[in-house]
Coordinates of C-alpha atoms in Angstrom, one line a residue:
Chain E
X1 CA -193.9 33.2 152.5
X2 CA -190.5 31.9 153.3
X3 CA -189.3 28.4 152.7
X4 CA -187.4 26.9 155.6
X5 CA -187.2 23.2 154.8
X6 CA -187.3 21.5 151.5
X7 CA -188.0 17.9 150.6
X8 CA -185.8 16.8 147.7
X9 CA -187.8 14.4 145.7
X10 CA -185.0 13.1 143.6
X11 CA -181.6 11.4 143.7
X12 CA -178.2 11.4 142.1
X13 CA -176.3 14.5 141.1
X14 CA -179.3 16.8 141.0
X15 CA -180.3 15.9 144.5
X16 CA -176.7 16.8 145.7
X17 CA -176.9 20.0 143.6
X18 CA -180.2 21.1 145.2
X19 CA -178.9 20.3 148.7
X20 CA -175.8 22.4 148.1
X21 CA -177.7 25.5 147.2
X22 CA -180.2 25.0 150.1
X23 CA -177.2 24.9 152.5
X24 CA -176.0 28.3 151.0
X25 CA -179.5 29.7 151.5
X26 CA -179.6 28.3 155.1
X27 CA -182.6 26.1 154.2
X28 CA -182.9 22.6 155.7
X29 CA -183.3 19.6 153.4
X30 CA -184.9 16.2 153.7
X31 CA -183.8 13.8 151.1
X32 CA -186.5 11.3 150.1
X33 CA -184.4 8.3 149.1
X34 CA -185.1 4.8 147.9
X35 CA -183.6 1.9 149.7
X36 CA -180.8 1.8 147.1
X37 CA -179.8 5.4 147.8
X38 CA -179.8 5.4 151.5
X39 CA -176.0 5.7 151.7
X40 CA -175.6 7.9 148.7
X41 CA -173.7 11.2 148.8
X42 CA -176.9 13.3 148.7
X43 CA -178.2 11.3 151.7
X44 CA -175.1 12.4 153.6
X45 CA -175.3 16.0 152.4
X46 CA -178.9 16.5 153.3
X47 CA -180.0 17.6 156.8
X48 CA -182.0 14.4 157.0
X49 CA -182.8 11.4 154.8
X50 CA -186.0 9.4 154.9
X51 CA -186.3 6.1 153.1
X52 CA -189.5 6.3 151.0
X53 CA -189.5 2.8 149.5
X54 CA -187.8 0.1 147.7
X55 CA -185.2 0.6 145.0
X56 CA -187.5 0.3 142.0
X57 CA -188.6 3.9 141.2
X58 CA -192.2 2.9 140.6
X59 CA -192.4 1.9 144.3
X60 CA -190.5 5.0 145.6
X61 CA -189.5 8.1 143.5
X62 CA -192.5 7.9 141.3
X63 CA -195.1 7.7 144.1
X64 CA -196.6 11.1 144.6
X65 CA -198.4 10.2 147.8
X66 CA -195.2 8.9 149.4
X67 CA -193.3 12.1 148.6
X68 CA -196.1 14.4 149.9
X69 CA -196.5 12.2 153.0
X70 CA -192.7 12.3 153.6
X71 CA -192.8 16.1 153.3
X72 CA -195.7 16.5 155.7
X73 CA -194.2 14.0 158.2
X74 CA -190.9 15.9 158.3
X75 CA -192.3 19.4 158.4
X76 CA -191.2 20.5 155.0
X77 CA -192.7 23.7 153.5
X78 CA -191.8 22.8 150.0
X79 CA -190.8 20.0 147.6
X80 CA -188.1 20.3 144.9
X81 CA -188.8 17.7 142.3
X82 CA -185.5 18.0 140.4
X83 CA -185.7 16.7 136.8
X84 CA -187.3 13.4 135.6
X85 CA -189.4 11.3 138.1
X86 CA -192.4 13.5 139.2
X87 CA -191.0 16.8 138.1
X88 CA -193.4 17.4 135.3
X89 CA -196.5 15.6 136.6
X90 CA -199.4 18.0 136.9
X91 CA -201.1 15.7 139.3
X92 CA -198.1 15.8 141.7
X93 CA -198.0 19.6 141.7
X94 CA -201.7 19.6 142.4
X95 CA -201.3 17.1 145.3
X96 CA -198.6 19.2 146.8
X97 CA -200.7 22.4 146.7
X98 CA -203.8 20.5 148.1
X99 CA -201.7 19.6 151.2
X100 CA -200.2 23.0 151.6
X101 CA -196.8 22.0 150.4
X102 CA -195.2 24.4 147.9
X103 CA -194.2 22.7 144.7
X104 CA -191.0 24.3 143.5
X105 CA -191.9 24.6 139.8
X106 CA -194.7 25.7 137.5
X107 CA -198.4 25.5 138.3
X108 CA -200.2 22.2 137.6
X109 CA -202.0 23.9 134.7
X110 CA -198.7 25.0 133.1
X111 CA -197.3 21.5 133.5
X112 CA -200.4 20.1 131.8
X113 CA -199.9 22.4 128.8
X114 CA -196.2 21.8 128.5
X115 CA -196.7 18.1 128.9
X116 CA -199.4 17.9 126.2
X117 CA -197.3 18.4 123.1
X118 CA -200.4 19.3 121.0
X119 CA -201.5 21.9 123.6
X120 CA -198.0 23.3 123.6
X121 CA -198.0 23.5 119.8
X122 CA -201.3 25.4 120.0
X123 CA -199.8 27.8 122.6
X124 CA -196.8 28.4 120.4
X125 CA -198.9 29.1 117.4
X126 CA -201.0 31.6 119.3
X127 CA -198.0 33.8 119.8
X128 CA -196.4 33.3 116.4
X129 CA -193.7 31.0 117.5
X130 CA -192.7 29.0 114.4
X131 CA -193.7 25.4 114.3
X132 CA -192.5 22.6 112.1
X133 CA -195.3 21.8 109.6
X134 CA -197.5 19.1 111.2
X135 CA -200.6 18.5 113.3
X136 CA -202.7 15.9 115.0
X137 CA -203.4 12.6 113.3
X138 CA -206.7 11.4 114.9
X139 CA -207.5 9.2 111.9
X140 CA -205.8 7.4 109.1
X141 CA -207.4 9.6 106.5
X142 CA -206.4 12.9 108.2
X143 CA -202.9 11.5 108.7
X144 CA -202.5 10.6 105.0
X145 CA -203.7 14.0 103.9
X146 CA -201.4 15.7 106.4
X147 CA -198.5 13.6 105.4
X148 CA -199.0 14.6 101.8
X149 CA -198.8 18.2 102.7
X150 CA -195.8 17.8 105.1
X151 CA -193.8 15.5 102.8
X152 CA -191.3 12.9 103.7
X153 CA -189.4 12.2 105.9
X154 CA -191.7 12.9 108.8
X155 CA -192.0 12.0 112.5
X156 CA -194.9 10.4 114.3
X157 CA -194.8 11.8 117.8
X158 CA -196.8 11.0 120.9
X159 CA -198.8 13.9 122.4
X160 CA -197.9 12.7 125.9
X161 CA -194.3 12.0 125.0
X162 CA -191.4 14.4 124.7
X163 CA -187.6 14.4 125.1
X164 CA -187.3 12.0 122.2
X165 CA -189.6 9.3 123.7
X166 CA -192.4 7.9 121.7
X167 CA -191.1 9.1 118.3
X168 CA -191.0 7.3 115.0
X169 CA -189.3 8.3 111.8
X170 CA -191.1 7.6 108.6
X171 CA -189.3 7.9 105.3
X172 CA -191.8 6.3 102.9
X173 CA -195.5 7.1 102.6
X174 CA -196.4 3.4 102.6
X175 CA -195.0 3.0 106.1
X176 CA -197.4 5.6 107.5
X177 CA -200.4 3.4 108.4
X178 CA -198.4 0.8 110.2
X179 CA -196.3 3.3 112.1
X180 CA -199.4 5.3 113.2
X181 CA -201.0 2.2 114.6
X182 CA -197.9 1.1 116.4
X183 CA -197.2 4.6 117.7
X184 CA -200.7 5.1 119.1
X185 CA -200.6 1.7 120.8
X186 CA -197.2 2.4 122.3
X187 CA -198.1 5.9 123.4
X188 CA -201.3 4.6 125.1
X189 CA -199.2 2.1 127.0
X190 CA -196.3 4.4 127.9
X191 CA -198.1 7.7 128.5
X192 CA -201.7 6.7 129.0
X193 CA -202.5 9.0 126.0
X194 CA -202.8 7.4 122.6
X195 CA -203.0 10.7 120.7
X196 CA -200.2 11.1 118.1
X197 CA -199.3 13.8 115.7
X198 CA -197.1 14.3 112.6
X199 CA -194.3 16.7 112.2
X200 CA -191.8 17.3 109.4
X201 CA -188.5 15.7 110.1
X202 CA -185.9 18.4 109.8
X203 CA -182.9 16.5 108.5
X204 CA -180.0 18.9 109.3
X205 CA -180.8 21.0 112.3
X206 CA -179.3 22.0 115.6
X207 CA -180.9 21.7 118.9
X208 CA -180.9 25.1 120.6
X209 CA -182.9 25.8 123.7
X210 CA -183.5 29.0 125.7
X211 CA -183.5 29.1 129.5
X212 CA -186.3 31.2 130.9
X213 CA -187.4 32.2 134.4
X214 CA -190.9 33.5 135.1
X215 CA -192.5 34.9 138.3
X216 CA -196.0 33.6 137.5
X217 CA -197.3 37.1 137.2
X218 CA -196.4 37.5 133.6
X219 CA -192.8 38.7 134.0
X220 CA -190.3 36.5 132.1
X221 CA -186.5 36.8 131.7
X222 CA -184.2 34.6 129.7
X223 CA -180.7 33.5 130.6
X224 CA -179.5 32.9 127.0
X225 CA -179.5 29.8 125.0
X226 CA -177.8 26.4 125.0
X227 CA -176.7 24.3 122.1
X228 CA -177.4 20.6 122.8
X229 CA -176.8 19.2 119.3
X230 CA -174.4 16.4 120.3
X231 CA -177.0 13.7 120.9
X232 CA -177.2 10.0 120.6
X233 CA -180.8 8.7 120.0
X234 CA -182.1 12.1 121.2
X235 CA -180.1 11.9 124.4
X236 CA -177.9 14.9 124.9
X237 CA -174.3 14.3 126.0
X238 CA -172.6 17.6 125.4
X239 CA -174.1 21.1 125.9
X240 CA -172.7 24.5 125.6
X241 CA -173.6 28.2 125.8
X242 CA -173.7 30.4 123.8
X243 CA -174.7 28.4 120.7
X244 CA -171.6 28.7 118.4
X245 CA -171.8 30.3 115.0
X246 CA -175.4 31.6 115.2
X247 CA -176.0 35.1 113.8
X248 CA -177.0 37.5 116.5
X249 CA -180.3 38.3 114.8
X250 CA -181.3 34.6 114.8
X251 CA -180.1 34.4 118.4
X252 CA -182.3 37.2 119.5
X253 CA -185.3 35.9 117.5
X254 CA -184.9 32.6 119.5
X255 CA -184.8 34.4 122.8
X256 CA -187.8 36.5 121.9
X257 CA -189.8 33.4 120.8
X258 CA -189.0 31.7 124.1
X259 CA -190.1 34.8 126.1
X260 CA -193.3 35.0 124.1
X261 CA -194.1 31.3 124.7
X262 CA -193.4 31.5 128.4
X263 CA -195.4 34.7 128.7
X264 CA -198.3 33.1 127.0
X265 CA -198.4 30.6 129.8
X266 CA -197.6 33.2 132.5
X267 CA -195.0 30.8 133.3
X268 CA -193.8 30.3 136.9
X269 CA -190.3 29.1 137.8
X270 CA -187.4 27.8 135.7
X271 CA -188.1 26.3 132.3
X272 CA -186.6 25.7 128.9
X273 CA -188.0 26.3 125.5
X274 CA -186.5 23.9 122.9
X275 CA -186.1 24.7 119.2
X276 CA -184.7 23.0 116.2
X277 CA -182.6 25.5 114.3
X278 CA -181.8 25.4 110.6
X279 CA -178.9 27.9 110.4
X280 CA -178.4 27.7 106.7
X281 CA -182.1 28.6 106.0
X282 CA -182.1 31.0 108.9
X283 CA -185.2 29.2 110.3
X284 CA -186.2 27.6 113.6
X285 CA -189.1 25.5 114.9
X286 CA -190.5 25.1 118.4
X287 CA -190.0 21.6 119.7
X288 CA -191.3 21.6 123.3
X289 CA -191.1 23.2 126.7
X290 CA -189.4 21.4 129.5
X291 CA -191.1 22.7 132.6
X292 CA -188.4 22.0 135.2
X293 CA -184.7 22.5 135.8
X294 CA -182.6 20.7 133.2
X295 CA -179.6 18.5 133.4
X296 CA -177.5 21.0 131.4
X297 CA -178.4 24.1 133.5
X298 CA -174.8 24.6 134.9
X299 CA -173.5 25.9 131.6
X300 CA -176.1 28.7 131.8
X301 CA -175.1 29.3 135.5
X302 CA -171.4 29.5 134.5
X303 CA -172.0 32.2 132.0
X304 CA -174.9 34.1 133.6
X305 CA -173.8 34.0 137.2
X306 CA -177.3 33.0 138.2
X307 CA -177.8 30.1 140.6
X308 CA -180.9 28.6 138.9
X309 CA -181.9 26.5 141.9
X310 CA -181.7 29.6 144.2
X311 CA -183.9 31.4 141.6
X312 CA -186.4 28.6 141.7
X313 CA -186.6 28.8 145.4
X314 CA -186.9 32.5 145.4
X315 CA -189.8 32.4 142.9
X316 CA -191.5 29.7 144.8
X317 CA -191.2 31.8 148.0
X318 CA -192.9 34.7 146.2
X319 CA -189.7 36.7 145.8
X320 CA -190.2 37.0 142.0
X321 CA -187.3 37.7 139.7
X322 CA -185.5 40.3 141.9
X323 CA -182.6 37.9 142.6
X324 CA -182.1 37.2 139.0
X325 CA -182.0 40.8 137.8
X326 CA -179.5 41.7 140.5
X327 CA -176.9 39.3 139.2
X328 CA -174.1 40.3 136.8
X329 CA -173.3 38.4 133.7
X330 CA -169.9 36.9 133.7
X331 CA -169.9 36.2 129.9
X332 CA -167.6 33.9 128.2
X333 CA -168.5 30.4 127.2
X334 CA -169.3 27.2 129.0
X335 CA -169.4 23.6 127.8
X336 CA -170.6 20.5 129.7
X337 CA -169.9 16.8 129.2
X338 CA -172.4 14.3 130.7
X339 CA -170.4 11.4 132.1
X340 CA -172.6 8.3 131.9
X341 CA -172.2 4.7 133.2
X342 CA -172.5 3.2 129.8
X343 CA -170.2 1.3 127.6
X344 CA -169.6 2.8 124.1
X345 CA -168.0 -0.5 123.1
X346 CA -171.2 -2.4 123.9
X347 CA -173.6 -0.1 122.1
X348 CA -173.9 2.1 125.1
X349 CA -175.3 -0.5 127.3
X350 CA -175.7 0.7 130.9
X351 CA -173.0 -0.5 133.2
X352 CA -174.2 -0.4 136.8
X353 CA -171.9 -1.6 139.5
X354 CA -169.5 -0.3 142.1
X355 CA -167.2 2.5 141.4
X356 CA -163.9 1.2 142.8
X357 CA -162.2 4.6 142.6
X358 CA -162.9 7.9 141.1
X359 CA -160.9 11.1 140.5
X360 CA -162.9 14.1 139.4
X361 CA -161.0 17.1 137.9
X362 CA -160.7 20.5 139.4
X363 CA -159.0 23.7 138.4
X364 CA -159.7 27.1 137.1
X365 CA -163.1 27.3 135.4
X366 CA -164.0 23.7 136.1
X367 CA -167.1 22.6 137.9
X368 CA -168.2 19.1 138.6
X369 CA -171.8 18.1 139.6
X370 CA -171.8 14.6 140.8
X371 CA -173.0 12.2 143.5
X372 CA -170.3 9.6 142.8
X373 CA -167.3 9.1 145.1
X374 CA -165.0 6.1 145.4
X375 CA -166.9 3.1 146.5
X376 CA -170.3 4.5 145.3
X377 CA -172.8 2.0 143.9
X378 CA -174.5 2.7 140.6
X379 CA -177.8 0.9 140.9
X380 CA -179.4 -0.6 137.8
X381 CA -182.8 1.0 138.4
X382 CA -182.1 4.6 137.5
X383 CA -180.5 6.6 134.7
X384 CA -176.8 6.2 134.0
X385 CA -175.7 9.8 134.7
X386 CA -172.6 9.7 137.0
X387 CA -171.8 13.4 136.8
X388 CA -171.3 16.4 134.7
X389 CA -168.0 18.2 134.0
X390 CA -168.5 21.8 133.1
X391 CA -165.7 24.1 131.9
X392 CA -166.1 27.9 131.7
X393 CA -163.7 30.1 129.8
X394 CA -163.5 33.6 128.4
X395 CA -164.2 32.2 124.9
X396 CA -165.0 28.8 123.4
X397 CA -161.4 27.9 122.7
X398 CA -160.4 28.4 126.3
X399 CA -163.5 26.5 127.7
X400 CA -162.8 23.7 125.2
X401 CA -159.1 23.5 126.2
X402 CA -160.0 23.4 129.9
X403 CA -162.7 20.8 129.4
X404 CA -160.3 18.6 127.4
X405 CA -157.7 18.8 130.1
X406 CA -160.3 18.0 132.7
X407 CA -161.6 15.0 130.9
X408 CA -158.0 13.8 130.4
X409 CA -157.4 13.7 134.2
X410 CA -160.7 12.2 135.1
X411 CA -160.5 8.5 136.2
X412 CA -163.4 6.3 137.0
X413 CA -162.5 2.7 137.8
X414 CA -164.8 -0.3 138.3
X415 CA -167.5 0.5 135.7
X416 CA -167.5 1.4 132.0
X417 CA -168.1 5.0 131.1
X418 CA -168.3 7.2 128.1
X419 CA -165.2 9.3 129.1
X420 CA -163.2 8.2 126.1
X421 CA -166.0 9.2 123.7
X422 CA -166.0 12.7 125.2
X423 CA -162.2 12.9 124.8
X424 CA -162.7 11.9 121.2
X425 CA -165.4 14.4 120.4
X426 CA -163.6 17.3 122.1
X427 CA -160.6 16.7 119.9
X428 CA -162.6 16.2 116.7
X429 CA -162.0 19.0 114.2
X430 CA -165.7 19.2 113.3
X431 CA -166.8 19.7 116.9
X432 CA -163.9 22.1 117.6
X433 CA -165.0 24.2 114.7
X434 CA -168.5 24.5 116.4
X435 CA -172.0 24.3 115.2
X436 CA -172.5 20.6 114.6
X437 CA -176.0 19.3 113.9
X438 CA -178.0 16.6 115.7
X439 CA -176.8 14.0 113.3
X440 CA -173.2 14.6 114.1
X441 CA -172.6 12.0 116.8
X442 CA -174.3 9.2 114.8
X443 CA -171.9 10.0 111.9
X444 CA -168.9 10.0 114.3
X445 CA -169.9 6.6 115.7
X446 CA -170.7 5.3 112.3
X447 CA -167.2 6.0 111.0
X448 CA -165.6 3.8 113.6
X449 CA -164.4 0.3 112.5
X450 CA -167.0 -2.3 113.5
X451 CA -165.9 -4.1 116.6
X452 CA -165.7 -7.9 116.4
X453 CA -167.5 -9.5 119.3
X454 CA -164.8 -12.0 120.1
X455 CA -166.4 -13.3 123.3
X456 CA -169.4 -14.5 121.4
X457 CA -167.3 -16.9 119.3
X458 CA -164.8 -17.9 121.9
Chain S
X1 CA -175.3 4.7 183.0
X2 CA -175.0 8.4 182.5
X3 CA -172.7 10.2 180.2
X4 CA -170.8 13.2 181.5
X5 CA -169.4 16.1 179.5
X6 CA -166.0 14.7 180.2
X7 CA -167.0 11.4 178.6
X8 CA -168.2 13.2 175.6
X9 CA -165.0 15.2 175.3
X10 CA -163.1 11.9 175.6
X11 CA -165.2 10.3 172.9
X12 CA -164.6 13.3 170.7
X13 CA -160.9 13.1 171.3
X14 CA -160.8 9.4 170.4
X15 CA -162.7 10.1 167.1
X16 CA -160.3 12.9 166.3
X17 CA -157.3 10.6 166.8
X18 CA -158.9 7.8 164.8
X19 CA -159.0 7.3 161.1
X20 CA -162.8 7.5 161.1
X21 CA -164.9 10.5 160.0
X22 CA -168.0 9.5 161.7
X23 CA -169.2 7.9 164.9
X24 CA -172.6 6.9 166.0
X25 CA -173.1 5.8 169.6
X26 CA -176.2 4.7 171.4
X27 CA -176.2 4.2 175.2
X28 CA -179.4 3.7 177.1
X29 CA -181.5 5.7 174.6
X30 CA -179.0 8.6 174.4
X31 CA -177.8 8.8 170.9
X32 CA -174.6 10.7 169.9
X33 CA -173.6 11.3 166.3
X34 CA -170.1 12.7 165.8
X35 CA -168.8 13.8 162.5
X36 CA -165.4 15.1 161.7
X37 CA -165.4 18.5 160.0
X38 CA -169.1 18.1 160.1
X39 CA -171.3 20.8 158.7
X40 CA -174.7 19.7 159.8
X41 CA -177.2 22.4 160.1
X42 CA -179.7 22.2 162.9
X43 CA -182.8 20.2 162.5
X44 CA -185.6 21.1 164.8
X45 CA -189.1 20.0 164.2
X46 CA -191.6 22.8 164.7
X47 CA -192.7 23.1 168.3
X48 CA -190.5 20.3 169.4
X49 CA -187.8 20.6 172.0
X50 CA -184.6 18.6 172.1
X51 CA -184.8 15.5 174.1
X52 CA -181.1 15.2 174.6
X53 CA -178.6 17.9 174.4
X54 CA -174.9 17.6 174.5
X55 CA -172.8 20.6 174.7
X56 CA -170.2 20.9 172.1
X57 CA -166.7 20.8 173.7
X58 CA -164.7 23.8 173.0
X59 CA -161.6 23.8 170.8
X60 CA -162.8 20.7 169.0
X61 CA -162.8 20.3 165.3
X62 CA -165.7 17.8 165.5
X63 CA -169.2 19.0 166.1
X64 CA -171.7 17.3 168.3
X65 CA -175.3 17.1 167.5
X66 CA -178.0 15.5 169.6
X67 CA -180.4 13.0 168.1
X68 CA -182.8 15.2 166.1
X69 CA -185.9 15.7 168.2
X70 CA -189.3 14.8 166.9
X71 CA -187.6 12.2 164.7
X72 CA -188.0 8.5 165.6
X73 CA -184.7 6.8 166.2
X74 CA -185.0 5.5 162.7
X75 CA -182.1 3.3 162.2
X76 CA -183.3 0.1 160.5
X77 CA -179.8 -1.3 160.9
X78 CA -179.6 -0.6 164.6
X79 CA -178.2 -3.7 166.3
X80 CA -180.9 -6.2 167.0
X81 CA -180.7 -9.2 169.3
X82 CA -180.4 -12.2 166.9
X83 CA -183.2 -14.0 168.8
X84 CA -185.6 -11.2 168.0
X85 CA -187.5 -10.8 164.8
X86 CA -188.0 -7.2 163.6
X87 CA -191.3 -6.1 162.1
X88 CA -190.4 -3.5 159.5
X89 CA -192.6 -0.8 158.1
X90 CA -193.8 -2.0 154.7
X91 CA -194.1 1.6 153.5
X92 CA -193.4 5.1 154.5
X93 CA -196.2 6.9 156.4
X94 CA -197.6 7.9 159.8
X95 CA -197.5 5.1 162.2
X96 CA -200.4 4.5 164.6
X97 CA -200.4 2.0 167.4
X98 CA -204.2 2.1 167.9
X99 CA -207.2 1.9 165.6
X100 CA -208.3 5.4 166.6
X101 CA -207.2 8.1 169.0
X102 CA -207.8 7.1 172.6
X103 CA -208.4 3.5 171.8
X104 CA -206.1 0.9 173.3
X105 CA -203.1 0.0 171.2
X106 CA -203.2 -3.1 168.9
X107 CA -200.4 -4.6 170.9
X108 CA -198.3 -3.9 174.0
X109 CA -195.0 -5.3 175.1
X110 CA -195.6 -8.9 176.3
X111 CA -198.5 -9.5 173.9
X112 CA -198.6 -12.8 172.0
X113 CA -198.9 -12.3 168.2
X114 CA -199.6 -14.5 165.3
X115 CA -198.3 -13.7 161.8
X116 CA -201.8 -12.3 160.9
X117 CA -202.1 -10.1 164.0
X118 CA -202.4 -6.4 163.2
X119 CA -199.8 -4.5 165.2
X120 CA -200.4 -1.0 163.9
X121 CA -201.5 1.2 161.0
X122 CA -199.5 3.2 158.6
X123 CA -201.3 6.1 157.0
X124 CA -200.3 7.5 153.6
X125 CA -202.4 10.4 152.4
X126 CA -205.5 9.3 154.3
X127 CA -205.1 5.7 153.2
X128 CA -204.9 3.4 156.2
X129 CA -202.6 0.3 155.8
X130 CA -202.8 -2.4 158.4
X131 CA -199.4 -3.7 159.4
X132 CA -199.2 -7.4 160.4
X133 CA -196.7 -9.1 162.7
X134 CA -195.6 -11.5 160.0
X135 CA -194.3 -13.9 162.7
X136 CA -195.5 -15.8 165.8
X137 CA -194.1 -14.9 169.2
X138 CA -194.2 -12.3 172.0
X139 CA -193.7 -8.6 171.5
X140 CA -190.5 -7.7 173.3
X141 CA -190.0 -4.0 172.3
X142 CA -192.0 -1.4 170.5
X143 CA -189.7 1.0 168.7
X144 CA -191.9 3.2 166.6
X145 CA -193.7 6.1 168.3
X146 CA -197.4 6.6 167.8
X147 CA -198.3 9.3 165.4
X148 CA -194.8 9.8 163.9
X149 CA -193.4 9.3 160.5
X150 CA -191.9 5.9 159.9
X151 CA -189.6 5.2 157.0
X152 CA -189.8 2.3 154.6
X153 CA -188.1 -0.6 156.3
X154 CA -187.9 1.0 159.7
X155 CA -188.1 -1.4 162.6
X156 CA -191.5 -0.9 164.3
X157 CA -191.3 -3.6 166.9
X158 CA -189.4 -6.7 167.9
X159 CA -190.9 -10.1 168.4
X160 CA -189.3 -13.0 170.4
X161 CA -190.2 -16.1 168.4
X162 CA -188.9 -18.4 171.1
X163 CA -191.6 -17.5 173.5
X164 CA -194.5 -18.4 171.3
X165 CA -197.3 -19.9 173.3

């Protein structure tokens, strides 16, 4: 079954990214935009735009029935959900299928397993994918006993959470009871699922994830790994592939574990299996599976030569993995910086507004994925991602040099951004050496002299 | 007023010489959308035929596309007579002018309405939402076509509040 017209149920840079590949594939696109995004770049790139609702995402982007209705009303065969919003909602995938619209992504059942972190842990365990010591904490007594076995520090996580949401760090046993109660209440309110579980907190680890593609019939391929250890409060800001300084045996064990996990689910589409890696101990633990395309997918595309959106469309059309296997690896290294509308000087507060002028970099090995042009508005309702600058090089040193030069010429006027922070990290000896852990960025930020809030006193 | 191929060529030339990249023109229901260096793929709804077709002039950098067929002239910001009050779609969905197929429409042009008068239905996934006029007056124009997708905020019809009786 071929796909001729796709509803893009997303916004921002990923919407523009999806539309670009669809144009290459000669597939028409309908952008489902909120009122705030009517005049956005993706709205102009798409074949057609329909306004699905008001700016607030709960009244537009997060409404499954509006997205499906928009797809039906405009004659779309398929929906690409992008990332975030409805991309990992099993109920949305099911609604699409019920109305004969192809959901470009995994099956509803696969989304349900990946989304339930306890079910995902069980699936990992079934195929010998290592897990951090932990388990469900249905009662206070079970939790106490479990905590004794795991040891401190540990994390209380929400079964319905993920991506760093709904997590609490506990460093003293006496804090466990209170944290459990709070975590369960918060998880119930945020995810509609009050189940929580405990997991050992791995203090010095790297975040390494493996990109996989599955045809839904049991065939899985991987496109290598990405290191996303430069994070602030679990939000990634720099990603690269390959993961620097990892022994090849450990690297292939990670790839194999990801393939086993995806095969267990008979996974369909593009997905990412995330791990925490303790390089010194030569160990790794399964974190979760993200059952969608990820923000940082371009670094994998740069090195593998595979257009992941095109692969998603091919798989959704029933074309399997043929397209993927036919592509040649370009090799080398790729690094990405996420440029966010947030102010590092004000504790990374979001800085919505109007971009007075912008100059994005170009040049050899440089790719920019963005929806921001001069005059673009950055509405306060959505995430703060303005764009991604990706540099590819024959090795890490070349990619790094290209990225540094690209960041240096990038200009965004009118709103605060984290550009200066990126310049700082890319020139930092520890990052340049490669292989920083997830605590790295917090240490860099902690070393800075405290800023005096003059305005508050003046 | 009719638009000849010569007129279109002239309009295209004016756009090319101007500093603008895009031009949207609506004359008597004929809508022309010109875009400089445009790369707009075709957009034909299944089983629909174009209502308006304008030949693309040769040797022109700009490409002409007719108003996409099967698509309501959904331009919520289309110029509206300041005396008229637009009734906008409160949500995206399929617009129906009548309570059921074959039944007379809720309102016709010339009908007097009160704020609570139902002027149509918008269906979202089998859920029928009544749309009310929201103003008192006389229906001057009905813009949304029966059985088509309307966007959030799209003008469904126009009410002349001066003529309230």
